[in-house]
PDB file of C-alpha atoms in Angstrom:
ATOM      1  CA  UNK A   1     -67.880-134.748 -42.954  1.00 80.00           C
ATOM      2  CA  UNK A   2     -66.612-132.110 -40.794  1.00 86.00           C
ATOM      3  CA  UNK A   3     -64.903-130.145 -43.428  1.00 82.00           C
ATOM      4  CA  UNK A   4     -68.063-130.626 -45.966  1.00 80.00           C
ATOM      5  CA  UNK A   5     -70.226-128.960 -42.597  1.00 81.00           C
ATOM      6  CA  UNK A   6     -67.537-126.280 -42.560  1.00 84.00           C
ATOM      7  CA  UNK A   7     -67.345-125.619 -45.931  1.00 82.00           C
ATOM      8  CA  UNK A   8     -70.961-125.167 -46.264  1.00 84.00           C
ATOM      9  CA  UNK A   9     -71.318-123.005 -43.301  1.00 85.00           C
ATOM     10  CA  UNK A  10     -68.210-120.661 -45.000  1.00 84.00           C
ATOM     11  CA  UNK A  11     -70.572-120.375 -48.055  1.00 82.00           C
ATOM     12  CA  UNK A  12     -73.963-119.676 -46.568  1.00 83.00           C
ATOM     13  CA  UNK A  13     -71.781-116.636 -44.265  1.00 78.00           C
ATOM     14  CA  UNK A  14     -70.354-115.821 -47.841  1.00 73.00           C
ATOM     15  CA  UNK A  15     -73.796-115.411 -49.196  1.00 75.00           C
ATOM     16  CA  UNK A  16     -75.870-113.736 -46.142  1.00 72.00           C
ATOM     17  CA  UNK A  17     -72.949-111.191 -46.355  1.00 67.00           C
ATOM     18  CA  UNK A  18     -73.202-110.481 -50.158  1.00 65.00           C
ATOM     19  CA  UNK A  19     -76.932-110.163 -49.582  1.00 67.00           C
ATOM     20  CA  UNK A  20     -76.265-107.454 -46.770  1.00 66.00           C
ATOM     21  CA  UNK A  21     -77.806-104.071 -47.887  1.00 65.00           C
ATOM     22  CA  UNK A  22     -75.652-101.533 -46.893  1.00 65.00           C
ATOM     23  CA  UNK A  23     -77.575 -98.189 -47.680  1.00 68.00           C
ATOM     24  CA  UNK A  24     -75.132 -97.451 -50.506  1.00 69.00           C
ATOM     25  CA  UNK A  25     -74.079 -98.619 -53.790  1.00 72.00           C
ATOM     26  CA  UNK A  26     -70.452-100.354 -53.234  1.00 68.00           C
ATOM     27  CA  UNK A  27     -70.309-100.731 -57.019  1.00 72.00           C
ATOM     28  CA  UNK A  28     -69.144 -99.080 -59.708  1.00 76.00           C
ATOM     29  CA  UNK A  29     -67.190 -96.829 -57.465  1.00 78.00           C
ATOM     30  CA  UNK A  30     -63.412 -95.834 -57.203  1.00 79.00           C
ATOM     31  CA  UNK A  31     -61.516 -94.936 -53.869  1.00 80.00           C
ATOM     32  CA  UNK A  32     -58.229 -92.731 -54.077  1.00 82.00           C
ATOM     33  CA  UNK A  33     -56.720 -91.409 -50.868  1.00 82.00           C
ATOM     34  CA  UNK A  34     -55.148 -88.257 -50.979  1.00 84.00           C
ATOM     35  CA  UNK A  35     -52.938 -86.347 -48.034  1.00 86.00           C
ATOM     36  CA  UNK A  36     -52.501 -83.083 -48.500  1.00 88.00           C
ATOM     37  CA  UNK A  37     -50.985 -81.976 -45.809  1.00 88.00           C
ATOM     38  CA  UNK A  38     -48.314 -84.431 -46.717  1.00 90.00           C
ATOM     39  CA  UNK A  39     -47.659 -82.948 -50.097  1.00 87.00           C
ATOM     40  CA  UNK A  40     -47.400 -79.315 -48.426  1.00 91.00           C
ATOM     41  CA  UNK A  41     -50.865 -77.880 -49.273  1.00 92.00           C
ATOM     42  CA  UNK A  42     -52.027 -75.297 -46.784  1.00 92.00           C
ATOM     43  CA  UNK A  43     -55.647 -75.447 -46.350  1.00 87.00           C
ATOM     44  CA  UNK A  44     -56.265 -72.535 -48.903  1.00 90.00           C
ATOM     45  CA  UNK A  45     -54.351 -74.429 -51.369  1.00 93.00           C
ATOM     46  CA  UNK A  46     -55.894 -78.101 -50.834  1.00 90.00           C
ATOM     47  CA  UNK A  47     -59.037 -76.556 -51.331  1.00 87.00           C
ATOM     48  CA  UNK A  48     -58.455 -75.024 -54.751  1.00 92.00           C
ATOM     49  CA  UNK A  49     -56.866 -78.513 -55.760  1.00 92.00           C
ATOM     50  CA  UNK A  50     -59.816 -80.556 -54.730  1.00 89.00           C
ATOM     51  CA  UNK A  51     -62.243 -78.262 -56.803  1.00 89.00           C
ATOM     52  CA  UNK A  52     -59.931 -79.191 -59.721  1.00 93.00           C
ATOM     53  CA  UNK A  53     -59.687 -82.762 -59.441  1.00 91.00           C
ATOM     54  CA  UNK A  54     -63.342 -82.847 -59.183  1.00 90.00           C
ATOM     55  CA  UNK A  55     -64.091 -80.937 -62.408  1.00 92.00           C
ATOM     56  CA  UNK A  56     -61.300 -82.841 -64.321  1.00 94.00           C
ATOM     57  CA  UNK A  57     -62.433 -86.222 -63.092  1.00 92.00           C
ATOM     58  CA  UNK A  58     -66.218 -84.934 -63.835  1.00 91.00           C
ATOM     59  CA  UNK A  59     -65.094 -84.649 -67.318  1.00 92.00           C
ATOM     60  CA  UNK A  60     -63.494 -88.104 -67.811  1.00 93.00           C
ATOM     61  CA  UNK A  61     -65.754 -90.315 -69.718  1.00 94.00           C
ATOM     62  CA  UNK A  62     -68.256 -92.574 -68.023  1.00 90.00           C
ATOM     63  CA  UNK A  63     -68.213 -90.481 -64.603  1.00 90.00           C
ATOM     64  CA  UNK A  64     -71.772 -89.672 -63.099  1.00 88.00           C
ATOM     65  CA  UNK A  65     -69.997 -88.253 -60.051  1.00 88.00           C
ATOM     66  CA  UNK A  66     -67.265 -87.177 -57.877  1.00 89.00           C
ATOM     67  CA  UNK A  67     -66.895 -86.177 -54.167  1.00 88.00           C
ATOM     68  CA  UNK A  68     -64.600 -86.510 -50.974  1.00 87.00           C
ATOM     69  CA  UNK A  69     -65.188 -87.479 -47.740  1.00 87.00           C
ATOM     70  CA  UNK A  70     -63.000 -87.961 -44.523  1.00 86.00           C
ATOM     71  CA  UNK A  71     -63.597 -91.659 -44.275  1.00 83.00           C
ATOM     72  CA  UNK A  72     -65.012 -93.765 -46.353  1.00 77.00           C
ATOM     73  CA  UNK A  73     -68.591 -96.321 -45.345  1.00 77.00           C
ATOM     74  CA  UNK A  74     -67.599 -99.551 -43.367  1.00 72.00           C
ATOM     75  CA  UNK A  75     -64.152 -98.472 -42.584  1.00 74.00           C
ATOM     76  CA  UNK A  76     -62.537 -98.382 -39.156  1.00 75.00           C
ATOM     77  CA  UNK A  77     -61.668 -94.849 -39.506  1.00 75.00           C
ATOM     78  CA  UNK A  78     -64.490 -92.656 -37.699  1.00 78.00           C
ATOM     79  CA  UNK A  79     -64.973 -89.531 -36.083  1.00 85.00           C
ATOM     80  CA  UNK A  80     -67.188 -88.969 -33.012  1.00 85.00           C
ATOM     81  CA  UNK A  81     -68.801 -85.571 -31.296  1.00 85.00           C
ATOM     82  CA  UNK A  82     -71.273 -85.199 -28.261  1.00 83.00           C
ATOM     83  CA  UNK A  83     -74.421 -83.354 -30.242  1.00 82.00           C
ATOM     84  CA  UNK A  84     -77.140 -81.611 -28.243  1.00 78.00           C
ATOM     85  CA  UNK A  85     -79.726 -80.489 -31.065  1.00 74.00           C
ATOM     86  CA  UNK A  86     -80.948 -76.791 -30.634  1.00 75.00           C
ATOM     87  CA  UNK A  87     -83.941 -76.705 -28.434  1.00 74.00           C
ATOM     88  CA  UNK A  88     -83.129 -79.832 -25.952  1.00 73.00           C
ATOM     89  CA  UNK A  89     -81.334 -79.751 -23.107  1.00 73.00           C
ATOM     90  CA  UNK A  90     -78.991 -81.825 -21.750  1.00 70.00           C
ATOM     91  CA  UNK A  91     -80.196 -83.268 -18.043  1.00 70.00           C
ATOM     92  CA  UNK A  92     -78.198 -83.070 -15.574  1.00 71.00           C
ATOM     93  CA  UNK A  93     -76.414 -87.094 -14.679  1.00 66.00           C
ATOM     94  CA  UNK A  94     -77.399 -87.968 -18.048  1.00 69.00           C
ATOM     95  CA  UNK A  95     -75.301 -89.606 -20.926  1.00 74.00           C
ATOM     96  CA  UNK A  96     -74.589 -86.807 -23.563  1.00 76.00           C
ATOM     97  CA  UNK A  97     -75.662 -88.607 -26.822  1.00 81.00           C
ATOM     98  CA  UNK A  98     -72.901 -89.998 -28.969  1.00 83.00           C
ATOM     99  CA  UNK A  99     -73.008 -89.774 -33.097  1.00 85.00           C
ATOM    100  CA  UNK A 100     -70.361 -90.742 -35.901  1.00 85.00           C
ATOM    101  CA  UNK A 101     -69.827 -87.958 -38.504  1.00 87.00           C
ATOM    102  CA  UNK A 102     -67.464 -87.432 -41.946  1.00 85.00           C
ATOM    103  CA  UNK A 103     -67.214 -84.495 -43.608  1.00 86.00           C
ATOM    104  CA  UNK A 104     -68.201 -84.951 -47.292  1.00 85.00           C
ATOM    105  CA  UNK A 105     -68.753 -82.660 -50.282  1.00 84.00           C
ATOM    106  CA  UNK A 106     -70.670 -82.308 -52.678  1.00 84.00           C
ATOM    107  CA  UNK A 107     -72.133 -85.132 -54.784  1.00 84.00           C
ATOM    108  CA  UNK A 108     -71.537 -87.651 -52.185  1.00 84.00           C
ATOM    109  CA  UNK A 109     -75.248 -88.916 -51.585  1.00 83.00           C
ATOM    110  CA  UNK A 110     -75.148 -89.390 -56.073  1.00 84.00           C
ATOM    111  CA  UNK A 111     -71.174 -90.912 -56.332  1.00 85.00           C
ATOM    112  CA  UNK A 112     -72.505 -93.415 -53.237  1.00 85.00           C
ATOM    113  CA  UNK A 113     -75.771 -93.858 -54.357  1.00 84.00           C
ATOM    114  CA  UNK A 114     -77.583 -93.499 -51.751  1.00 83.00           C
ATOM    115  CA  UNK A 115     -81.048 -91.260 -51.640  1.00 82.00           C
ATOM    116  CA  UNK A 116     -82.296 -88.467 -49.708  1.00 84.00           C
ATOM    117  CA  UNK A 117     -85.855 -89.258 -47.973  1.00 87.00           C
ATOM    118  CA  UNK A 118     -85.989 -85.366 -47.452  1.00 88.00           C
ATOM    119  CA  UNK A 119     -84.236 -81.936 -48.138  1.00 86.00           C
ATOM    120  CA  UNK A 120     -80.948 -81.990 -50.397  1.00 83.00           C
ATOM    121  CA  UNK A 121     -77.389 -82.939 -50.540  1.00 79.00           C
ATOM    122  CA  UNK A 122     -74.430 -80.404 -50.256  1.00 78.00           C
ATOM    123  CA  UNK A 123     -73.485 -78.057 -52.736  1.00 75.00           C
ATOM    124  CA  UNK A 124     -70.758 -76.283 -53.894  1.00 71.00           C
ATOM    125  CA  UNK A 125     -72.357 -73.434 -52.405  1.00 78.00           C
ATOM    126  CA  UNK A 126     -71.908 -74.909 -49.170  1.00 79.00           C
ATOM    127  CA  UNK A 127     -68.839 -74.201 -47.305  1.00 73.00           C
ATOM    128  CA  UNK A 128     -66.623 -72.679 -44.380  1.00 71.00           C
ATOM    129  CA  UNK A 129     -68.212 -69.045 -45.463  1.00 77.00           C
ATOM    130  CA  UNK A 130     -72.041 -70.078 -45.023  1.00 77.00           C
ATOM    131  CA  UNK A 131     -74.038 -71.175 -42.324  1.00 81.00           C
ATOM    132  CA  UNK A 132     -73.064 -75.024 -41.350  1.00 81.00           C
ATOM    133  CA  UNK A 133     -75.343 -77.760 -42.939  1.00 84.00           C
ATOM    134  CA  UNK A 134     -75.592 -81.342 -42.314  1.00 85.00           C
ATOM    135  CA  UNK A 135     -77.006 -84.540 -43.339  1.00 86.00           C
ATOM    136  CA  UNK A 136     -78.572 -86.936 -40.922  1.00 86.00           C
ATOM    137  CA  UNK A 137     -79.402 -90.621 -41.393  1.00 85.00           C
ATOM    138  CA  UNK A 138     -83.279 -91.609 -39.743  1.00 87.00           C
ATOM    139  CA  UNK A 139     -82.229 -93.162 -36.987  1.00 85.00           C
ATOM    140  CA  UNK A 140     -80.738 -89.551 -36.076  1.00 85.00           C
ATOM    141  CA  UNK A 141     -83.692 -88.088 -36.649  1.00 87.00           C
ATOM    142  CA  UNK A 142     -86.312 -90.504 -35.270  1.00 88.00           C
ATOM    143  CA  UNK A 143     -84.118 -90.351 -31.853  1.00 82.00           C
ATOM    144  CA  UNK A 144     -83.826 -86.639 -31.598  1.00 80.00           C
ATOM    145  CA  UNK A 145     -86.724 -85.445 -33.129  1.00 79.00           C
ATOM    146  CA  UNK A 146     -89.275 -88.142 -32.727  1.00 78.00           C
TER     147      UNK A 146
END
């Protein structure tokens, strides 16, 4: 009886978690991980050989899209900053708010499948030369700019 009440139990967790919606699209997607610095790229270099494994993987058959990103969703690999948006202040005794980045390129919000409730993803336009841009989830928003 015990191990039909445990078995049970396994399968409901089994199911509640498949039913979980994660704000992306887990499927249909391949991970690779790539270090660069490991194969003796200098940043110039690991730059120009990212643009061209995107464009040759966007021209493999059956790929809608390709990006990078730092860390991929749900893994234990994040990256923290203190943020203080422009225009607030930071009291004095207070906490200085917390928030989880990873640096993505372009494509990311299509090869994830997630959507954009306003404004638009990166481009390739978007770099270390131009003026930083960022995408921010709602609970960002709705905290800091309520």
């Amino acid at each position: 009886m015990i191990l039909l009440l445990g078995a049970s139990l396994a399968l409901q967790s089994f199911k509640n978690a498949h039913d979980v919606d994660f704000g992306f699209r887990p499927d249909h997607v391949l991970i690779a991980s790539v270090d660069l610095d490991l194969q003796g790229y200098n940043e110039q270099s690991g730059r120009q050989f990212i643009r061209t494994l995107r464009e040759r993987l966007k021209g493999l058959p059956g790929v809608t899209a390709v990006s990078y990103a730092n860390s991929i969703p749900l893994s234990l690999n994040r990256q923290q900053a203190f943020v203080i948006p422009q225009g607030s202040e930071l009291v004095e005794g207070s906490d200085r708010p917390i928030v989880g980045y990873n640096v993505v390129g372009p494509d990311y919000s299509t090869a994830m499948g997630t959507s954009l409730l306003q404004g638009r993803g990166f481009s390739p336009a978007d770099g270390t030369d131009g003026p930083p841009v960022a995408l921010i989830n709602e609970t960002f928003a709705k905290k800091f700019w309520p």
